[in-house]
mmCIF file of C-alpha atoms in Angstrom:
data_model
loop_
_atom_site.group_PDB
_atom_site.id
_atom_site.type_symbol
_atom_site.label_atom_id
_atom_site.label_comp_id
_atom_site.label_asym_id
_atom_site.label_seq_id
_atom_site.Cartn_x
_atom_site.Cartn_y
_atom_site.Cartn_z
ATOM 1 C CA MET A 29 7.061 151.418 166.770
ATOM 2 C CA ARG A 30 5.223 154.677 166.064
ATOM 3 C CA VAL A 31 5.708 157.203 163.285
ATOM 4 C CA ARG A 32 3.919 160.500 163.962
ATOM 5 C CA GLY A 33 1.727 158.571 166.349
ATOM 6 C CA VAL A 34 0.759 155.875 163.824
ATOM 7 C CA ALA A 35 1.607 152.398 165.149
ATOM 8 C CA ILE A 36 3.525 150.141 162.739
ATOM 9 C CA ASP A 37 2.886 146.488 163.531
ATOM 10 C CA ASP A 38 5.844 144.148 163.863
ATOM 11 C CA THR A 39 4.688 141.930 161.024
ATOM 12 C CA PHE A 40 5.138 141.366 157.304
ATOM 13 C CA ALA A 41 3.122 141.236 154.110
ATOM 14 C CA GLU A 42 3.346 137.882 152.390
ATOM 15 C CA ALA A 43 3.425 137.976 148.595
ATOM 16 C CA PHE A 44 3.499 135.381 145.849
ATOM 17 C CA ALA A 45 5.324 134.549 142.656
ATOM 18 C CA MET A 46 3.334 135.398 139.520
ATOM 19 C CA LYS A 47 3.844 135.861 135.791
ATOM 20 C CA ALA A 48 3.344 139.294 134.287
ATOM 21 C CA THR A 49 3.546 141.326 131.115
ATOM 22 C CA ARG A 50 3.286 144.974 130.145
ATOM 23 C CA LEU A 51 1.187 146.052 127.161
ATOM 24 C CA VAL A 52 1.293 149.450 125.488
ATOM 25 C CA VAL A 53 -2.046 150.524 124.028
ATOM 26 C CA THR A 54 -2.043 153.531 121.710
ATOM 27 C CA ALA A 55 -4.820 155.395 119.938
ATOM 28 C CA HIS A 56 -5.693 158.493 117.920
ATOM 29 C CA ASP A 57 -5.819 160.441 121.177
ATOM 30 C CA ALA A 58 -5.458 159.880 124.909
ATOM 31 C CA VAL A 59 -9.213 159.585 125.409
ATOM 32 C CA TRP A 60 -9.564 156.509 123.195
ATOM 33 C CA ALA A 61 -6.396 154.946 124.553
ATOM 34 C CA MET A 62 -7.885 155.261 128.034
ATOM 35 C CA HIS A 63 -11.226 153.786 126.929
ATOM 36 C CA ALA A 64 -9.414 150.671 125.695
ATOM 37 C CA ALA A 65 -7.183 150.475 128.776
ATOM 38 C CA VAL A 66 -10.078 150.697 131.212
ATOM 39 C CA ALA A 67 -12.021 148.014 129.356
ATOM 40 C CA ALA A 68 -9.025 145.670 129.055
ATOM 41 C CA THR A 69 -8.241 145.855 132.773
ATOM 42 C CA GLY A 70 -11.825 145.477 133.975
ATOM 43 C CA PHE A 71 -12.906 142.529 136.160
ATOM 44 C CA ALA A 72 -9.285 141.866 137.102
ATOM 45 C CA THR A 73 -9.034 142.491 140.837
ATOM 46 C CA SER A 74 -7.998 139.008 141.957
ATOM 47 C CA VAL A 75 -6.743 135.811 140.349
ATOM 48 C CA ILE A 76 -9.122 133.926 142.645
ATOM 49 C CA GLY A 77 -12.194 134.870 140.648
ATOM 50 C CA CYS A 78 -11.020 136.903 137.669
ATOM 51 C CA GLY A 79 -8.250 134.815 136.143
ATOM 52 C CA CYS A 80 -5.759 137.656 136.342
ATOM 53 C CA GLU A 81 -4.976 140.894 138.135
ATOM 54 C CA ALA A 82 -4.586 143.881 135.848
ATOM 55 C CA GLY A 83 -4.421 147.631 135.948
ATOM 56 C CA ILE A 84 -3.211 150.825 134.362
ATOM 57 C CA GLU A 85 0.424 151.513 135.174
ATOM 58 C CA ARG A 86 0.601 155.012 133.686
ATOM 59 C CA ALA A 87 -0.191 157.240 130.720
ATOM 60 C CA LEU A 88 2.431 157.542 127.996
ATOM 61 C CA SER A 89 3.247 160.590 125.891
ATOM 62 C CA PRO A 90 3.630 160.176 122.123
ATOM 63 C CA HIS A 91 7.435 160.154 122.305
ATOM 64 C CA GLU A 92 7.254 157.131 124.638
ATOM 65 C CA THR A 93 5.208 154.871 122.342
ATOM 66 C CA PRO A 94 6.245 152.756 119.330
ATOM 67 C CA ASP A 95 3.970 154.578 116.893
ATOM 68 C CA GLY A 96 4.295 158.125 118.216
ATOM 69 C CA ARG A 97 0.709 158.352 119.455
ATOM 70 C CA PRO A 98 -0.692 158.836 122.981
ATOM 71 C CA GLY A 99 -0.722 155.593 124.938
ATOM 72 C CA ILE A 100 -1.361 153.751 128.163
ATOM 73 C CA ALA A 101 0.868 151.143 129.804
ATOM 74 C CA LEU A 102 -1.031 148.185 131.253
ATOM 75 C CA LEU A 103 0.265 145.472 133.565
ATOM 76 C CA LEU A 104 -1.330 142.024 133.728
ATOM 77 C CA PHE A 105 -0.494 139.341 136.309
ATOM 78 C CA ALA A 106 -1.516 135.661 136.464
ATOM 79 C CA VAL A 107 -0.496 132.536 138.343
ATOM 80 C CA SER A 108 1.074 130.928 135.262
ATOM 81 C CA GLY A 109 2.326 131.811 131.824
ATOM 82 C CA LYS A 110 -0.448 129.731 130.275
ATOM 83 C CA GLU A 111 -3.184 131.601 132.127
ATOM 84 C CA LEU A 112 -1.524 134.936 131.394
ATOM 85 C CA ALA A 113 -1.477 134.150 127.674
ATOM 86 C CA LYS A 114 -5.165 133.282 127.755
ATOM 87 C CA GLN A 115 -6.064 136.480 129.560
ATOM 88 C CA VAL A 116 -3.948 138.660 127.262
ATOM 89 C CA GLU A 117 -5.502 137.303 124.072
ATOM 90 C CA ARG A 118 -9.032 137.428 125.461
ATOM 91 C CA ARG A 119 -8.779 140.965 126.829
ATOM 92 C CA VAL A 120 -6.956 142.435 123.842
ATOM 93 C CA GLY A 121 -9.352 140.742 121.428
ATOM 94 C CA GLN A 122 -12.495 141.883 123.190
ATOM 95 C CA CYS A 123 -11.427 145.266 124.549
ATOM 96 C CA VAL A 124 -8.593 146.705 122.450
ATOM 97 C CA LEU A 125 -9.207 145.326 118.953
ATOM 98 C CA THR A 126 -12.810 146.509 119.311
ATOM 99 C CA CYS A 127 -11.917 150.053 120.379
ATOM 100 C CA PRO A 128 -11.638 152.665 117.591
ATOM 101 C CA THR A 129 -8.142 153.674 116.388
ATOM 102 C CA THR A 130 -6.162 151.513 118.817
ATOM 103 C CA ALA A 131 -2.971 149.519 118.387
ATOM 104 C CA VAL A 132 -1.168 147.370 120.948
ATOM 105 C CA TYR A 133 2.498 146.578 121.494
ATOM 106 C CA ALA A 134 4.670 144.662 123.947
ATOM 107 C CA GLY A 135 5.965 146.897 126.726
ATOM 108 C CA LEU A 136 8.804 144.658 127.935
ATOM 109 C CA GLY A 137 12.029 143.963 126.107
ATOM 110 C CA GLU A 138 12.843 140.504 127.426
ATOM 111 C CA GLY A 139 11.009 137.471 128.754
ATOM 112 C CA GLU A 140 9.280 134.307 127.609
ATOM 113 C CA PRO A 141 7.185 135.160 124.512
ATOM 114 C CA ILE A 142 3.446 134.582 124.807
ATOM 115 C CA PRO A 143 0.900 135.243 122.040
ATOM 116 C CA LEU A 144 -0.386 138.773 121.618
ATOM 117 C CA GLY A 145 -1.425 139.106 117.977
ATOM 118 C CA ARG A 146 -0.445 135.596 116.902
ATOM 119 C CA GLY A 147 -3.965 134.262 117.258
ATOM 120 C CA LEU A 148 -5.850 137.534 116.884
ATOM 121 C CA ARG A 149 -4.526 137.925 113.337
ATOM 122 C CA TYR A 150 -7.044 135.369 112.095
ATOM 123 C CA PHE A 151 -9.781 137.925 112.677
ATOM 124 C CA GLY A 152 -8.461 139.431 109.442
ATOM 125 C CA ASP A 153 -9.986 136.447 107.599
ATOM 126 C CA GLY A 154 -7.057 136.094 105.236
ATOM 127 C CA TRP A 155 -6.607 139.827 104.599
ATOM 128 C CA GLN A 156 -4.151 140.237 107.493
ATOM 129 C CA ALA A 157 -0.527 141.037 106.681
ATOM 130 C CA SER A 158 2.661 141.027 108.726
ATOM 131 C CA LYS A 159 5.963 142.837 108.687
ATOM 132 C CA VAL A 160 9.164 142.284 110.647
ATOM 133 C CA ILE A 161 10.752 145.471 111.962
ATOM 134 C CA GLY A 162 13.878 145.306 114.099
ATOM 135 C CA GLY A 163 13.481 141.568 114.496
ATOM 136 C CA LEU A 164 9.905 141.875 115.807
ATOM 137 C CA ARG A 165 6.822 140.783 113.874
ATOM 138 C CA TYR A 166 3.740 142.994 113.721
ATOM 139 C CA TRP A 167 0.342 142.166 112.255
ATOM 140 C CA ARG A 168 -2.010 144.531 110.402
ATOM 141 C CA LEU A 169 -5.678 143.579 110.443
ATOM 142 C CA PRO A 170 -8.214 145.421 108.264
ATOM 143 C CA VAL A 171 -11.035 146.863 110.369
ATOM 144 C CA MET A 172 -13.817 149.323 109.643
ATOM 145 C CA ASP A 173 -11.881 152.429 110.722
ATOM 146 C CA GLY A 174 -8.660 151.437 108.960
ATOM 147 C CA GLU A 175 -6.152 148.943 110.379
ATOM 148 C CA PHE A 176 -5.502 147.362 113.759
ATOM 149 C CA VAL A 177 -1.770 146.942 114.393
ATOM 150 C CA VAL A 178 -0.669 144.393 116.980
ATOM 151 C CA GLN A 179 2.703 142.929 117.883
ATOM 152 C CA GLU A 180 2.837 139.145 117.452
ATOM 153 C CA THR A 181 4.055 138.300 120.971
ATOM 154 C CA THR A 182 4.673 139.941 124.327
ATOM 155 C CA PRO A 183 7.293 138.856 126.895
ATOM 156 C CA ALA A 184 6.120 137.273 130.150
ATOM 157 C CA ILE A 185 8.392 137.593 133.175
ATOM 158 C CA LYS A 186 8.507 136.413 136.765
ATOM 159 C CA ALA A 187 6.758 138.930 139.004
ATOM 160 C CA VAL A 188 5.377 139.444 142.504
ATOM 161 C CA GLY A 189 1.739 139.729 143.563
ATOM 162 C CA GLY A 190 -0.050 140.308 146.832
ATOM 163 C CA GLY A 191 1.999 142.891 148.666
ATOM 164 C CA ASN A 192 -0.408 144.613 151.025
ATOM 165 C CA LEU A 193 -1.080 147.163 153.740
ATOM 166 C CA LEU A 194 -3.912 147.167 156.278
ATOM 167 C CA LEU A 195 -4.975 150.600 157.511
ATOM 168 C CA LEU A 196 -6.813 150.616 160.836
ATOM 169 C CA ALA A 197 -8.731 153.834 161.438
ATOM 170 C CA THR A 198 -11.203 155.516 163.750
ATOM 171 C CA GLY A 199 -13.897 155.770 161.076
ATOM 172 C CA THR A 200 -14.841 155.355 157.446
ATOM 173 C CA ALA A 201 -13.948 158.871 156.302
ATOM 174 C CA GLU A 202 -10.599 158.687 158.066
ATOM 175 C CA ALA A 203 -9.777 155.280 156.589
ATOM 176 C CA LEU A 204 -10.748 156.390 153.087
ATOM 177 C CA ALA A 205 -8.638 159.545 153.283
ATOM 178 C CA GLY A 206 -5.614 157.564 154.445
ATOM 179 C CA ALA A 207 -6.112 154.882 151.814
ATOM 180 C CA GLU A 208 -6.517 157.440 149.051
ATOM 181 C CA ALA A 209 -3.286 159.170 150.066
ATOM 182 C CA ALA A 210 -1.439 155.854 150.205
ATOM 183 C CA ALA A 211 -2.819 154.657 146.872
ATOM 184 C CA ALA A 212 -1.870 157.893 145.133
ATOM 185 C CA ALA A 213 1.699 157.636 146.430
ATOM 186 C CA MET A 214 1.989 153.956 145.517
ATOM 187 C CA ARG A 215 0.757 154.512 141.958
ATOM 188 C CA ARG A 216 3.650 156.887 141.351
ATOM 189 C CA VAL A 217 6.076 153.962 141.692
ATOM 190 C CA PRO A 218 6.937 152.490 138.256
ATOM 191 C CA GLY A 219 6.243 148.816 137.619
ATOM 192 C CA VAL A 220 3.269 148.356 139.955
ATOM 193 C CA ILE A 221 -0.516 148.297 139.900
ATOM 194 C CA LEU A 222 -3.166 148.365 142.602
ATOM 195 C CA PRO A 223 -5.761 146.024 141.070
ATOM 196 C CA PHE A 224 -8.779 146.704 143.299
ATOM 197 C CA PRO A 225 -11.317 149.526 142.815
ATOM 198 C CA GLY A 226 -9.544 152.789 143.550
ATOM 199 C CA GLY A 227 -6.647 150.634 144.715
ATOM 200 C CA VAL A 228 -8.497 149.796 147.935
ATOM 201 C CA VAL A 229 -10.142 146.646 149.354
ATOM 202 C CA ARG A 230 -12.783 146.510 152.075
ATOM 203 C CA SER A 231 -13.457 142.769 151.842
ATOM 204 C CA GLY A 232 -10.099 141.465 153.047
ATOM 205 C CA SER A 233 -10.064 137.682 153.162
ATOM 206 C CA LYS A 234 -8.513 134.769 154.964
ATOM 207 C CA ILE A 235 -7.766 131.339 153.565
ATOM 208 C CA GLY A 236 -10.602 128.838 153.989
ATOM 209 C CA SER A 237 -14.135 128.945 155.315
ATOM 210 C CA LYS A 238 -16.561 127.111 157.578
ATOM 211 C CA TYR A 239 -18.424 126.271 154.361
ATOM 212 C CA ALA A 240 -17.055 123.470 152.202
ATOM 213 C CA GLY A 241 -15.848 124.502 148.795
ATOM 214 C CA LEU A 242 -15.000 128.116 149.597
ATOM 215 C CA MET A 243 -11.321 129.000 149.062
ATOM 216 C CA ALA A 244 -11.525 132.231 151.053
ATOM 217 C CA SER A 245 -13.844 134.045 153.442
ATOM 218 C CA THR A 246 -14.095 137.326 155.304
ATOM 219 C CA ASN A 247 -11.091 138.267 157.425
ATOM 220 C CA ASP A 248 -13.074 138.255 160.684
ATOM 221 C CA ALA A 249 -10.076 139.316 162.782
ATOM 222 C CA TYR A 250 -10.247 142.748 161.131
ATOM 223 C CA CYS A 251 -14.051 143.200 160.970
ATOM 224 C CA PRO A 252 -15.139 145.941 163.424
ATOM 225 C CA ALA A 253 -18.656 144.486 163.657
ATOM 226 C CA LEU A 254 -17.146 141.257 165.032
ATOM 227 C CA ALA A 255 -14.663 142.835 167.457
ATOM 228 C CA GLY A 256 -16.569 141.633 170.513
ATOM 229 C CA LEU A 257 -17.625 138.318 169.033
ATOM 230 C CA VAL A 258 -14.473 136.614 167.763
ATOM 231 C CA ALA A 259 -11.588 135.592 169.988
ATOM 232 C CA THR A 260 -9.105 136.309 167.200
ATOM 233 C CA SER A 261 -10.000 139.985 166.770
ATOM 234 C CA ALA A 262 -6.945 142.075 165.921
ATOM 235 C CA LEU A 263 -8.667 145.405 166.550
ATOM 236 C CA ASP A 264 -7.934 147.889 169.300
ATOM 237 C CA PRO A 265 -10.765 149.802 171.007
ATOM 238 C CA GLY A 266 -11.804 152.750 168.867
ATOM 239 C CA ILE A 267 -11.045 151.137 165.514
ATOM 240 C CA ARG A 268 -14.178 151.411 163.393
ATOM 241 C CA CYS A 269 -12.914 150.792 159.860
ATOM 242 C CA VAL A 270 -10.128 148.775 158.224
ATOM 243 C CA LEU A 271 -9.128 149.090 154.567
ATOM 244 C CA GLU A 272 -6.519 147.133 152.646
ATOM 245 C CA ILE A 273 -4.312 148.076 149.712
ATOM 246 C CA VAL A 274 -2.978 145.246 147.535
ATOM 247 C CA VAL A 275 -0.033 145.843 145.204
ATOM 248 C CA ASP A 276 1.427 143.728 142.380
ATOM 249 C CA GLY A 277 4.807 144.524 140.862
ATOM 250 C CA LEU A 278 7.160 143.450 138.123
ATOM 251 C CA THR A 279 9.904 142.901 140.721
ATOM 252 C CA GLU A 280 10.236 142.371 144.449
ATOM 253 C CA ALA A 281 11.935 145.773 144.665
ATOM 254 C CA ASP A 282 8.989 147.456 142.926
ATOM 255 C CA VAL A 283 6.504 146.043 145.454
ATOM 256 C CA GLY A 284 8.723 147.059 148.368
ATOM 257 C CA ALA A 285 9.100 150.584 146.988
ATOM 258 C CA ALA A 286 5.348 150.945 146.569
ATOM 259 C CA MET A 287 4.654 149.720 150.099
ATOM 260 C CA ARG A 288 7.299 152.113 151.438
ATOM 261 C CA ALA A 289 5.621 154.991 149.609
ATOM 262 C CA GLY A 290 2.206 154.003 150.966
ATOM 263 C CA ILE A 291 3.397 153.794 154.554
ATOM 264 C CA ALA A 292 5.126 157.173 154.234
ATOM 265 C CA ALA A 293 1.982 158.793 152.831
ATOM 266 C CA VAL A 294 -0.131 157.562 155.756
ATOM 267 C CA THR A 295 2.361 158.350 158.500
ATOM 268 C CA GLU A 296 3.018 161.811 157.072
ATOM 269 C CA ARG A 297 -0.620 162.618 157.877
ATOM 270 C CA GLY A 298 -0.129 161.539 161.493
ATOM 271 C CA ALA A 299 -2.405 159.613 163.820
ATOM 272 C CA ALA A 300 -4.583 162.697 164.314
ATOM 273 C CA ALA A 301 -5.841 162.180 160.745
ATOM 274 C CA GLY A 302 -7.505 158.954 161.855
ATOM 275 C CA VAL A 303 -5.358 156.011 160.781
ATOM 276 C CA GLN A 304 -4.059 154.620 164.056
ATOM 277 C CA ARG A 305 -2.212 151.494 162.930
ATOM 278 C CA ILE A 306 -0.674 149.976 159.838
ATOM 279 C CA SER A 307 -0.584 146.193 159.618
ATOM 280 C CA ALA A 308 -0.376 143.574 156.863
ATOM 281 C CA GLY A 309 -1.803 140.219 155.883
ATOM 282 C CA ASN A 310 0.261 137.059 155.839
ATOM 283 C CA TYR A 311 -0.017 133.317 156.229
ATOM 284 C CA GLY A 312 2.907 132.798 158.547
ATOM 285 C CA GLY A 313 5.280 132.581 155.619
ATOM 286 C CA LYS A 314 3.838 129.235 154.564
ATOM 287 C CA LEU A 315 2.361 130.160 151.181
ATOM 288 C CA GLY A 316 4.271 133.057 149.629
ATOM 289 C CA LYS A 317 8.023 133.241 149.073
ATOM 290 C CA PHE A 318 8.209 137.027 149.437
ATOM 291 C CA GLN A 319 8.036 138.788 152.799
ATOM 292 C CA PHE A 320 7.918 142.563 153.258
ATOM 293 C CA ALA A 321 8.580 143.589 156.861
ATOM 294 C CA LEU A 322 6.590 146.730 157.629
ATOM 295 C CA ARG A 323 9.041 148.252 160.098
ATOM 296 C CA ALA A 324 11.875 147.904 157.597
ATOM 297 C CA LEU A 325 9.829 149.931 155.103
ATOM 298 C CA ALA A 326 8.629 152.603 157.529
ATOM 299 C CA PRO A 327 10.149 156.079 158.067
ATOM 300 C CA PRO A 328 12.172 156.654 161.272
ATOM 301 C CA GLU A 329 10.085 156.141 164.380
ATOM 302 C CA ASP A 330 9.097 158.912 166.761
ATOM 303 C CA GLY A 331 11.992 160.055 168.895
ATOM 304 C CA SER A 332 14.593 158.627 166.506
ATOM 305 C CA SER A 333 17.606 160.786 165.723
ATOM 306 C CA SER A 334 18.032 159.248 162.255
#
């Protein structure tokens, strides 16, 4: 299957069940809201080494936030509700509470409650106060610039992590341009994040290693430097760079929509732009319960009348 000359592999991306929540961080202005959001979602590219995967979903205008101030919506994903709760409290406590003028609220209406301000309130050292508004409890902690307002809990829901696209290109510049176009399109889909730097991964991995104790190692089948050295190489002649985009979403539909948008953005540029193939990483369906078939998400193939 080819779309504007770009080959779409007959394969699927394998994704996994996760737990997720959305937080709404507000501040005196958009600049300080962004400072807190960037800090809170740092070092959160992969659950393998970071404990969670997190990112900025989108900016919020004052009429979209609980307190009428500029805000940022964050999404955090973890392998369990317990780990998610730990990451939320740690990141909000160290990165949002500390940031001037901020407040933080739950961004989901339903789910299993996990602590947000329930433990952080003790930072108030007995001066903290709470108020129930609309059935929800909020805490006010005295801090040096005034008060830090935080909702007591945030809902955790079942989510999907690890949707992915592999972009195989003729060179580094071509791969980067294609990945940037795909990432920009995917970020416009509500309910998803791309947790890696710029949304793009160069160090794609496979399960296991020749070295004991390593959970994952370089995906040698897609390393151009190893194309003539490994029997399992998946690269065609002329492929000099492969980049991956990983997407996490609040629902299976969100991940599928983001992948569809990414594929469309790359194929719209055509093979002449440098990306020659789109593939995906999977484990034969043995590890993740969600499968996203690339050809089902792609635009009509070349020569199609549809």
